Coordinates of C-alpha atoms in Angstrom, one line a residue:
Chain T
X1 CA 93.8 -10.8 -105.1
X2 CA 91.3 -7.6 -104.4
X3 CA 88.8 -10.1 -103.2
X4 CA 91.0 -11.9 -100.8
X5 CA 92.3 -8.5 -99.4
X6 CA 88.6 -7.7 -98.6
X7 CA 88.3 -11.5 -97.3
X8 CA 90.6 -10.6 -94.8
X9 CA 89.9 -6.9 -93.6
X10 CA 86.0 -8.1 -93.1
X11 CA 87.6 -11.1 -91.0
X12 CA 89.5 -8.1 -89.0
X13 CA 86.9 -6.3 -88.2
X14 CA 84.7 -8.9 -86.9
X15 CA 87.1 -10.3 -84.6
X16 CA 87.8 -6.5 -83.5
X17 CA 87.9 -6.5 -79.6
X18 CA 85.7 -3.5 -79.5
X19 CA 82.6 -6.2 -80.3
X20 CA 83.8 -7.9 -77.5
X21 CA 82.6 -6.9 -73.8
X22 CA 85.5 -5.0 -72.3
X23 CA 86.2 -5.4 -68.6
X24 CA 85.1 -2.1 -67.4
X25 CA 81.9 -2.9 -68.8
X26 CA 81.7 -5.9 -66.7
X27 CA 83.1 -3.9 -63.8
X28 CA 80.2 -1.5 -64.2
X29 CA 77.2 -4.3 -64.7
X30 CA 78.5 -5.8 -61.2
X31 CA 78.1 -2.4 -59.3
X32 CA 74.2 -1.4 -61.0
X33 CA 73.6 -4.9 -59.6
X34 CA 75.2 -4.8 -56.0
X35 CA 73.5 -1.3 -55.6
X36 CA 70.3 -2.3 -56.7
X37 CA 70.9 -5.9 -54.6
X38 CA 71.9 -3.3 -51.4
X39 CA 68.7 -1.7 -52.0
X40 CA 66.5 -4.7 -52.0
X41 CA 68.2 -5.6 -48.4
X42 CA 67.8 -2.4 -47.1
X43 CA 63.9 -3.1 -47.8
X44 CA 64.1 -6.1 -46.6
X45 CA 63.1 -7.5 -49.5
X46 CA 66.1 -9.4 -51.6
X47 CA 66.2 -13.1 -52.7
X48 CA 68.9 -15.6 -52.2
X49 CA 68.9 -16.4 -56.1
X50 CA 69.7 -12.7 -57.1
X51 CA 73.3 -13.4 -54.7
X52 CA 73.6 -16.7 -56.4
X53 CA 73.6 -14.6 -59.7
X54 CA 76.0 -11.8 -58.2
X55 CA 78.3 -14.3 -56.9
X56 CA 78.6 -15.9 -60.6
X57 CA 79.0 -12.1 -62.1
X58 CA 81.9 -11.9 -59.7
X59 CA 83.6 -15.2 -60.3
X60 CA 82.9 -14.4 -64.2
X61 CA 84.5 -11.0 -63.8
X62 CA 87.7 -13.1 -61.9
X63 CA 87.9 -15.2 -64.6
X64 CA 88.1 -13.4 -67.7
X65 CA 85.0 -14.1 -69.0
X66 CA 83.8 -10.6 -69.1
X67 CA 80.5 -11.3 -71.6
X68 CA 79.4 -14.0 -68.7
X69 CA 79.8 -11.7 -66.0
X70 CA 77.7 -9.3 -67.8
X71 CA 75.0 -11.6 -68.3
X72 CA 74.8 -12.6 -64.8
X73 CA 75.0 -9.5 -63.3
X74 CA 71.9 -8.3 -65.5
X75 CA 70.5 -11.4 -64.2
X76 CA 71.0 -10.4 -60.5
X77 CA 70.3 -6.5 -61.8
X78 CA 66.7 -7.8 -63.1
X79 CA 66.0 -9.8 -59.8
X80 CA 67.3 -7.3 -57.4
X81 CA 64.6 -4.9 -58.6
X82 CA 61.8 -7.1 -59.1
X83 CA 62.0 -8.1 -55.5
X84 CA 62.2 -4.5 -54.1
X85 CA 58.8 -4.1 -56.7
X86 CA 57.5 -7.8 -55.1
X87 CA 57.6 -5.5 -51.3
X88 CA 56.2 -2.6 -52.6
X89 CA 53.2 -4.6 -54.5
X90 CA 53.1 -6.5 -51.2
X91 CA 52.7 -3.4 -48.9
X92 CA 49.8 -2.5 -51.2
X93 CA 47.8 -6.0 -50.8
X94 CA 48.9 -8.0 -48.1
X95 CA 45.6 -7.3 -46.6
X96 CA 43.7 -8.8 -49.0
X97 CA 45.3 -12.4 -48.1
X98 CA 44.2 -12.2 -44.7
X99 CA 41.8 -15.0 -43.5
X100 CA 38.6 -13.1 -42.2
Chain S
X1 CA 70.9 -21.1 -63.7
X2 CA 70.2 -17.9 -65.7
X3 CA 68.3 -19.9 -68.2
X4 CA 65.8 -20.9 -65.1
X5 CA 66.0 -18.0 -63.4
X6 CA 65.2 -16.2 -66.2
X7 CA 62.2 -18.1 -66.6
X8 CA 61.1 -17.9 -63.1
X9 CA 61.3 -14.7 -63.9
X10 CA 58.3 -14.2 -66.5
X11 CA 56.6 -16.5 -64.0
X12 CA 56.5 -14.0 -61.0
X13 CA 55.9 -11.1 -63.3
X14 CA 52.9 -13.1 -64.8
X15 CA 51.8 -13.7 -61.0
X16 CA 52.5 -10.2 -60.0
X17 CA 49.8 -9.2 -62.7
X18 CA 47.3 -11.9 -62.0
X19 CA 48.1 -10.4 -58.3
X20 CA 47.5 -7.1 -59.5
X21 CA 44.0 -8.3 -61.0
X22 CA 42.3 -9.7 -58.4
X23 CA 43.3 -6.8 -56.1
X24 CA 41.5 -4.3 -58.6
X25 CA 38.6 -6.9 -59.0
X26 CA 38.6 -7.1 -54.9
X27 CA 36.4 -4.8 -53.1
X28 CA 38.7 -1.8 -51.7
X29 CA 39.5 -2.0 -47.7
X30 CA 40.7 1.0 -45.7
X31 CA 44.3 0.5 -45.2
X32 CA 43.6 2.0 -41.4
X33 CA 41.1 -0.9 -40.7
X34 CA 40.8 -1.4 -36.6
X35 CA 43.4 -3.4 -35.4
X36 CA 41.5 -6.1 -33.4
X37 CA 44.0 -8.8 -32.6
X38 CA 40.9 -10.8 -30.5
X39 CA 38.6 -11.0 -33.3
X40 CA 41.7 -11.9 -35.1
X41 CA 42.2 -14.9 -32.5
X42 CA 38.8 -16.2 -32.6
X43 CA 38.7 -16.0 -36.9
X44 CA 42.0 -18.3 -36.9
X45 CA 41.2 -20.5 -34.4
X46 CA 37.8 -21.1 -35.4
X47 CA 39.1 -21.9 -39.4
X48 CA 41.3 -24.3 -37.8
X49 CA 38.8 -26.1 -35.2
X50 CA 36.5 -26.5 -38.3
X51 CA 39.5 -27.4 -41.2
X52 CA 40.2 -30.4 -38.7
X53 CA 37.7 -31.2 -36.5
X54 CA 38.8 -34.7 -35.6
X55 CA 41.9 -32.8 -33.8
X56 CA 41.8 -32.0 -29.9
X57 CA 42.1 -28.3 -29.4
X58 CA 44.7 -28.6 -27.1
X59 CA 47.0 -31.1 -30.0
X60 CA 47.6 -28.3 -32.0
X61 CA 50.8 -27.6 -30.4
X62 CA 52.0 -30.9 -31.8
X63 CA 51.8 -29.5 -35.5
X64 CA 51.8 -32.2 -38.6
X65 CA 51.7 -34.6 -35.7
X66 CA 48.3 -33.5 -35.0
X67 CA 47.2 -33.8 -38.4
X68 CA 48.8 -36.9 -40.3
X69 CA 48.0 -40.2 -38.5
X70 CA 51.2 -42.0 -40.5
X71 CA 53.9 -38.8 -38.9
X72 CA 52.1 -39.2 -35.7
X73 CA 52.3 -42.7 -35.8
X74 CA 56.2 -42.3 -36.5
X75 CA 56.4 -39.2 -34.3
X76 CA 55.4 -41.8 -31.3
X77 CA 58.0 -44.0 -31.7
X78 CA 60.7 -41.4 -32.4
X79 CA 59.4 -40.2 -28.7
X80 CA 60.5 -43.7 -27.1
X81 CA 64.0 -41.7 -27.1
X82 CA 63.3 -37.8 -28.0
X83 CA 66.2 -36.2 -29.7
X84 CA 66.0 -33.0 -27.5
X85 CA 66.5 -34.8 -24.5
X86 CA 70.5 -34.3 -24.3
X87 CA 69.9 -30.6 -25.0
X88 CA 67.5 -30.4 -21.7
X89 CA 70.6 -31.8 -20.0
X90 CA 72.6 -29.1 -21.4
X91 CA 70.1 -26.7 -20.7
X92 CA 69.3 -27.5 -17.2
X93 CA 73.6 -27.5 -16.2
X94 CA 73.5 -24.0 -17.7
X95 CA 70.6 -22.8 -15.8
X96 CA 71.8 -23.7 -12.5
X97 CA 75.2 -22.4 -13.2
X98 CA 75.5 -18.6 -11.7
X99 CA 77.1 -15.9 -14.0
X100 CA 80.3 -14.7 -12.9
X101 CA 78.5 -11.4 -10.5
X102 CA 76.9 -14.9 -8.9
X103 CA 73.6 -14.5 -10.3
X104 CA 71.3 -16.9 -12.1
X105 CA 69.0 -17.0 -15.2
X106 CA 66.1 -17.2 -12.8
X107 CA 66.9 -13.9 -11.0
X108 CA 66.1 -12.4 -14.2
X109 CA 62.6 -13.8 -14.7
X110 CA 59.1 -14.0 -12.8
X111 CA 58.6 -16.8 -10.5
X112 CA 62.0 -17.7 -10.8
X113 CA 61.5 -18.4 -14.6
X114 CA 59.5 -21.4 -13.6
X115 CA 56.1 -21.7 -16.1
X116 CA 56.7 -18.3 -18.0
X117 CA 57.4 -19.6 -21.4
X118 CA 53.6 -19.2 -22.8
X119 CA 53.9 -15.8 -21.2
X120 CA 56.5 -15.0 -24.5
X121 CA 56.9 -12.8 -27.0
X122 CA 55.9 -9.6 -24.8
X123 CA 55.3 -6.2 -25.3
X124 CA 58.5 -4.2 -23.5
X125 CA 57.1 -0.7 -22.9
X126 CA 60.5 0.7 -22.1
X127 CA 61.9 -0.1 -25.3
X128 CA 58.2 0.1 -27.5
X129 CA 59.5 -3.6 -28.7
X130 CA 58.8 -6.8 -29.0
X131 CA 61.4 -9.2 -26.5
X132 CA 61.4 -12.6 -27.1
X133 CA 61.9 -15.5 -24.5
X134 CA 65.5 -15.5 -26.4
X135 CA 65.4 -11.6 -26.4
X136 CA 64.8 -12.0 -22.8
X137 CA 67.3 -14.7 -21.8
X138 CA 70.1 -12.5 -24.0
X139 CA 69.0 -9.5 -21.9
X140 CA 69.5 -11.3 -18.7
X141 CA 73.0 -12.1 -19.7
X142 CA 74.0 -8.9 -20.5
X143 CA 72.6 -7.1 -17.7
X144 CA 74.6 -9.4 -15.5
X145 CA 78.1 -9.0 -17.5
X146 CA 77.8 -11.8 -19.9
X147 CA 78.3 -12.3 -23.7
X148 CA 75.2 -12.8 -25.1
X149 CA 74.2 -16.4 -27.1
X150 CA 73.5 -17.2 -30.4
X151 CA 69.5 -16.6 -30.2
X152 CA 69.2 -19.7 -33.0
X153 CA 70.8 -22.9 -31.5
X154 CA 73.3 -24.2 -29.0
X155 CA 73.0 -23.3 -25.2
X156 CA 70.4 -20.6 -26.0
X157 CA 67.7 -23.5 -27.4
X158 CA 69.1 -25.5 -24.8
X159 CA 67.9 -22.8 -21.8
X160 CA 64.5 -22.1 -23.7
X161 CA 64.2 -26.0 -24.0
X162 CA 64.4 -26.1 -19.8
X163 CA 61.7 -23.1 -19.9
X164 CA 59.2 -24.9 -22.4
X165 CA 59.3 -27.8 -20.1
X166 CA 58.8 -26.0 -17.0
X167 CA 55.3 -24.7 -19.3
X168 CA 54.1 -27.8 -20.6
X169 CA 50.7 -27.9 -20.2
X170 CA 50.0 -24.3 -20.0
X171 CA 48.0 -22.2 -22.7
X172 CA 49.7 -19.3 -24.5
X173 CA 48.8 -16.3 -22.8
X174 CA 50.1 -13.4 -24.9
X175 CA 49.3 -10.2 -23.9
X176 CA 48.9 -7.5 -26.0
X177 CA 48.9 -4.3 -23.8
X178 CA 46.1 -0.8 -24.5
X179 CA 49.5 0.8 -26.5
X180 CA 49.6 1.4 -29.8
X181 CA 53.2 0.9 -30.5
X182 CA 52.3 -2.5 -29.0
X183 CA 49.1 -2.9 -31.4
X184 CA 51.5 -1.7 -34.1
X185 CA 54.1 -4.5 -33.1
X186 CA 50.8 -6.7 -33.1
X187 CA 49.7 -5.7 -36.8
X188 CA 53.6 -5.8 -38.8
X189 CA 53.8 -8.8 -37.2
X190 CA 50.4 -9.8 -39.4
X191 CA 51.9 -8.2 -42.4
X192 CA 55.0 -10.3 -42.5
X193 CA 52.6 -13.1 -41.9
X194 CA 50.4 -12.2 -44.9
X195 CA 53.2 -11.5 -47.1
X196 CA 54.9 -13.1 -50.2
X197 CA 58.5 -13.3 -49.9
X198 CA 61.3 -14.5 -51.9
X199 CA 61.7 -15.7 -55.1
X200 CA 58.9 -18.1 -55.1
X201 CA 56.8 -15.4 -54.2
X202 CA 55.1 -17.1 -51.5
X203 CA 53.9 -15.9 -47.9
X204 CA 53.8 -17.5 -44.4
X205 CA 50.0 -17.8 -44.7
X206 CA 50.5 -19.5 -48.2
X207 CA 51.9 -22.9 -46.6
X208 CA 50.6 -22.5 -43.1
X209 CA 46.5 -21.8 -43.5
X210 CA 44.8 -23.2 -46.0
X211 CA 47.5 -26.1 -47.5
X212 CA 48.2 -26.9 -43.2
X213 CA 47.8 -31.1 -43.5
X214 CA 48.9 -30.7 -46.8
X215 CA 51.9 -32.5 -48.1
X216 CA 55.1 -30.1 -49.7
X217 CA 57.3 -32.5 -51.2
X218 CA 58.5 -34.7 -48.3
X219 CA 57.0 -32.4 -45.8
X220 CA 53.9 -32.0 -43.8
X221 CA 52.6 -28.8 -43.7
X222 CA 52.0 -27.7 -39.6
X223 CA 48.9 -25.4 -38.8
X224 CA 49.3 -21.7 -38.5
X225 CA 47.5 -22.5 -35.0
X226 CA 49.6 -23.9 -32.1
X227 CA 53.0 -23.1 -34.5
X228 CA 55.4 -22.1 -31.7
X229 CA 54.0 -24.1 -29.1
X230 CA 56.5 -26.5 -29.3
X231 CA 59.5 -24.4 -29.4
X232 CA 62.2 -24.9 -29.5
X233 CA 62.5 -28.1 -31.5
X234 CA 65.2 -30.7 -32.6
X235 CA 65.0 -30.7 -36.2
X236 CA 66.2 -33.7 -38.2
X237 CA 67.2 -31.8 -41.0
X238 CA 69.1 -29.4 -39.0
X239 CA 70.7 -32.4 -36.7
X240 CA 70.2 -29.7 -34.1
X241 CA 68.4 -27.6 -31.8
X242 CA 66.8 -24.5 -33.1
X243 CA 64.5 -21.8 -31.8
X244 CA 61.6 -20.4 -33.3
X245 CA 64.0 -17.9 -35.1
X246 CA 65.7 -20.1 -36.4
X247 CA 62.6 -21.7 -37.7
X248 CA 61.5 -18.6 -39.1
X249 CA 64.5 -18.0 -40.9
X250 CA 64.7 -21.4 -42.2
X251 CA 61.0 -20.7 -43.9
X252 CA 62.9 -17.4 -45.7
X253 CA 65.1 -19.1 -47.0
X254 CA 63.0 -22.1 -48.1
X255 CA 61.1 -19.0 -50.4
X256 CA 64.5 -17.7 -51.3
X257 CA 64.2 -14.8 -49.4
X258 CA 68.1 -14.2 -47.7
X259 CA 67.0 -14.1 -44.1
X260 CA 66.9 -11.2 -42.0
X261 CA 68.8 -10.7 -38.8
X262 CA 67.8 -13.1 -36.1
X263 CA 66.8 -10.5 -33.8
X264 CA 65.0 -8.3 -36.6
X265 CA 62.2 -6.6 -35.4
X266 CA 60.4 -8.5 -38.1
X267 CA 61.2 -11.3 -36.8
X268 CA 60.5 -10.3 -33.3
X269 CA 56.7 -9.3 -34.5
X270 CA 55.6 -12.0 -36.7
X271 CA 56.5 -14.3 -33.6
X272 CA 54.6 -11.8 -31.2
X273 CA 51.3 -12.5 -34.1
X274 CA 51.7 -16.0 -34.3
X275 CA 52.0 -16.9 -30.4
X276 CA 49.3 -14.3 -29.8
X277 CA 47.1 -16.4 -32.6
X278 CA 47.8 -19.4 -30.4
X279 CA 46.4 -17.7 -27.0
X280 CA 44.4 -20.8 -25.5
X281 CA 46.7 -23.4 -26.7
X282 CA 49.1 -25.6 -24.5
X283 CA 52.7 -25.4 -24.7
X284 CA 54.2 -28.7 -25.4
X285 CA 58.4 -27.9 -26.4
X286 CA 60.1 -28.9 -26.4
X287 CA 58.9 -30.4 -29.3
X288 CA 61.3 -32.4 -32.6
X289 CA 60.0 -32.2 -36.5
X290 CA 61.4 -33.9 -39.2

């Protein structure tokens, strides 16, 4: 009896909802990744694949699925800044590619 | 999606360090080197005159038709019945037709607008900008009380198709004016050039000088050299008309970039570069690529 009783407060806890992605957290992964995606525009510098990854964050979000619309918005969060760091690396070297 | 993107990720990061590499293996070069867009000229043209030496000087204009005897051989017979033909129509209608003050395009334009076109991208001191011939046909519009076009496609390819025609024949001659804002113009215009872009990290000069006659994927790759001399072009994949911005943004897209603003200064200048590049060669647009 004992045993089952702990059986079924372990079960409880792991299906707790505070495990779970919550959607504020979602909320708040979006906007890091639209204000680092508004940067890279603003340098000129952002990618059509880190939109495609925003836009999937958003439909995530609208749907429910709060741990996918985290994952894509880190996606788009992760692209956003390595294309502003692509411009600045560019600034630094373009030179070098030029045909002399 | 993610999965691959994530991946493409750990490949530009590894590039970005190989990058990084070479440029601390490369000897160091003052970031205020002269700006010499002449000696520029003659280094370009002269890789080019000696990457394909089989091609005329003055077929450059013609692009991968110039250098891939199977596209020119197709290229030929697509010119029985060229594709553009229905937009010079448009384009001449429009040019005769007076704005609503009574004035025409050619009131805006030297001789009338007749034989200009390899005259464009210039150097507008007023503004310390780059105008396009699209720049230059918007400007007209406004400054006569009109709305001004889409500087990509429709009537506004169709009106730079009349002015190509009426410069067949004759050699850029881009001027680059004793004014540093315009030798600034001149040198961004390089830098977009000589940048990677996008996602696939990859720069104008990437597909256009050293792969040019190179095949990517179904496509020819056209020289650097003669580039815009055939503006604006029907483009089968587009089913349309399109400028040389529209060209250009095409390409950012094709590295994933998201395009700028068709009438970016960017834009503006890497267009000013290239035409410049192409002082000497004849203007054939307007021209149709696949």
């Amino acid at each position: 009896m004992i045993r089952a009783i702990f059986f079924a407060a372990g079960l409880a806890i792991l299906s707790l909802p505070a495990l779970a992605a919550t959607q504020a957290e979602a909320e708040a992964a979006i906007a890091a990744a639209q204000a680092a995606e508004s940067a890279a525009v603003a340098a000129k510098a952002a990618w059509t694949t880190t939109e495609t990854a925003l836009t999937q964050a958003r439909k995530a979000l609208a749907d429910g699925k709060w741990d996918e619309a985290i994952a894509a918005a880190n996606e788009a969060l992760a692209q956003a800044k390595l294309s502003v760091e692509q411009a600045n690396e560019q600034k630094a070297s373009w030179r070098n590619a030029v045909f002399r | 999606m993610i999965k691959s993107s994530l991946r493409d990720r750990f490949a530009l990061a590894r590039n970005v360090a190989c990058a990084l590499l070479l440029l601390a293996a490369a000897p160091a070069k003052a970031a205020d080197e002269k700006i010499d867009p002449e000696a520029d000229r003659r280094a370009l043209q002269a890789f080019f005159f000696a990457k394909f030496p089989n091609v005329a000087k003055d077929d450059f204009g013609n692009g991968p038709y110039a250098v891939n005897a199977e596209m020119r051989k197709q290229w030929k017979e697509i010119m029985e019945f060229p594709p553009y033909e229905l937009a010079l129509d448009e384009g001449h209608a429009e040019w005769e037709k007076p704005f609503a003050n009574g004035k025409h395009y050619a009131d805006c334009f030297d001789n009338k607008g007749e034989g200009v076109r390899q005259t464009y991208p210039r150097f507008i001191a007023e503004t310390g900008q780059v105008e396009t011939l699209e720049g230059a046909i918007n400007r007209c519009r406004v400054e006569n009380g009109e709305k001004p076009l889409d500087p990509m496609t429709g009537v506004m390819a169709s009106l730079a198709a009349v002015m190509s025609e009426s410069s067949r024949g004759k050699p850029f001659a881009i001027a680059i004016p004793d004014d540093p804002r315009a030798l600034a113009a001149y040198e961004r215009g390089k830098e977009f050039f000589y940048s990677r872009k996008g996602q696939l990290g990859v720069s104008c000069a990437s597909c256009h000088m050293s792969p040019a006659g190179e095949r990517m994927r179904g496509d020819i790759l056209a020289p650097a050299l003669g580039i815009l001399a055939a503006m604006p072009i029907y483009r089968s994949d587009w089913g349309s008309m399109g400028t040389s911005i529209r060209r250009i943004s095409t390409c950012s897209s094709q590295t994933r970039a998201v395009p700028l603003k068709p009438d970016d200064e960017d834009y503006r200048n890497v267009e000013y570069f290239l035409s410049y590049m192409s002082n000497g060669i004849p203007i054939v647009g307007p021209g149709t690529r696949p």
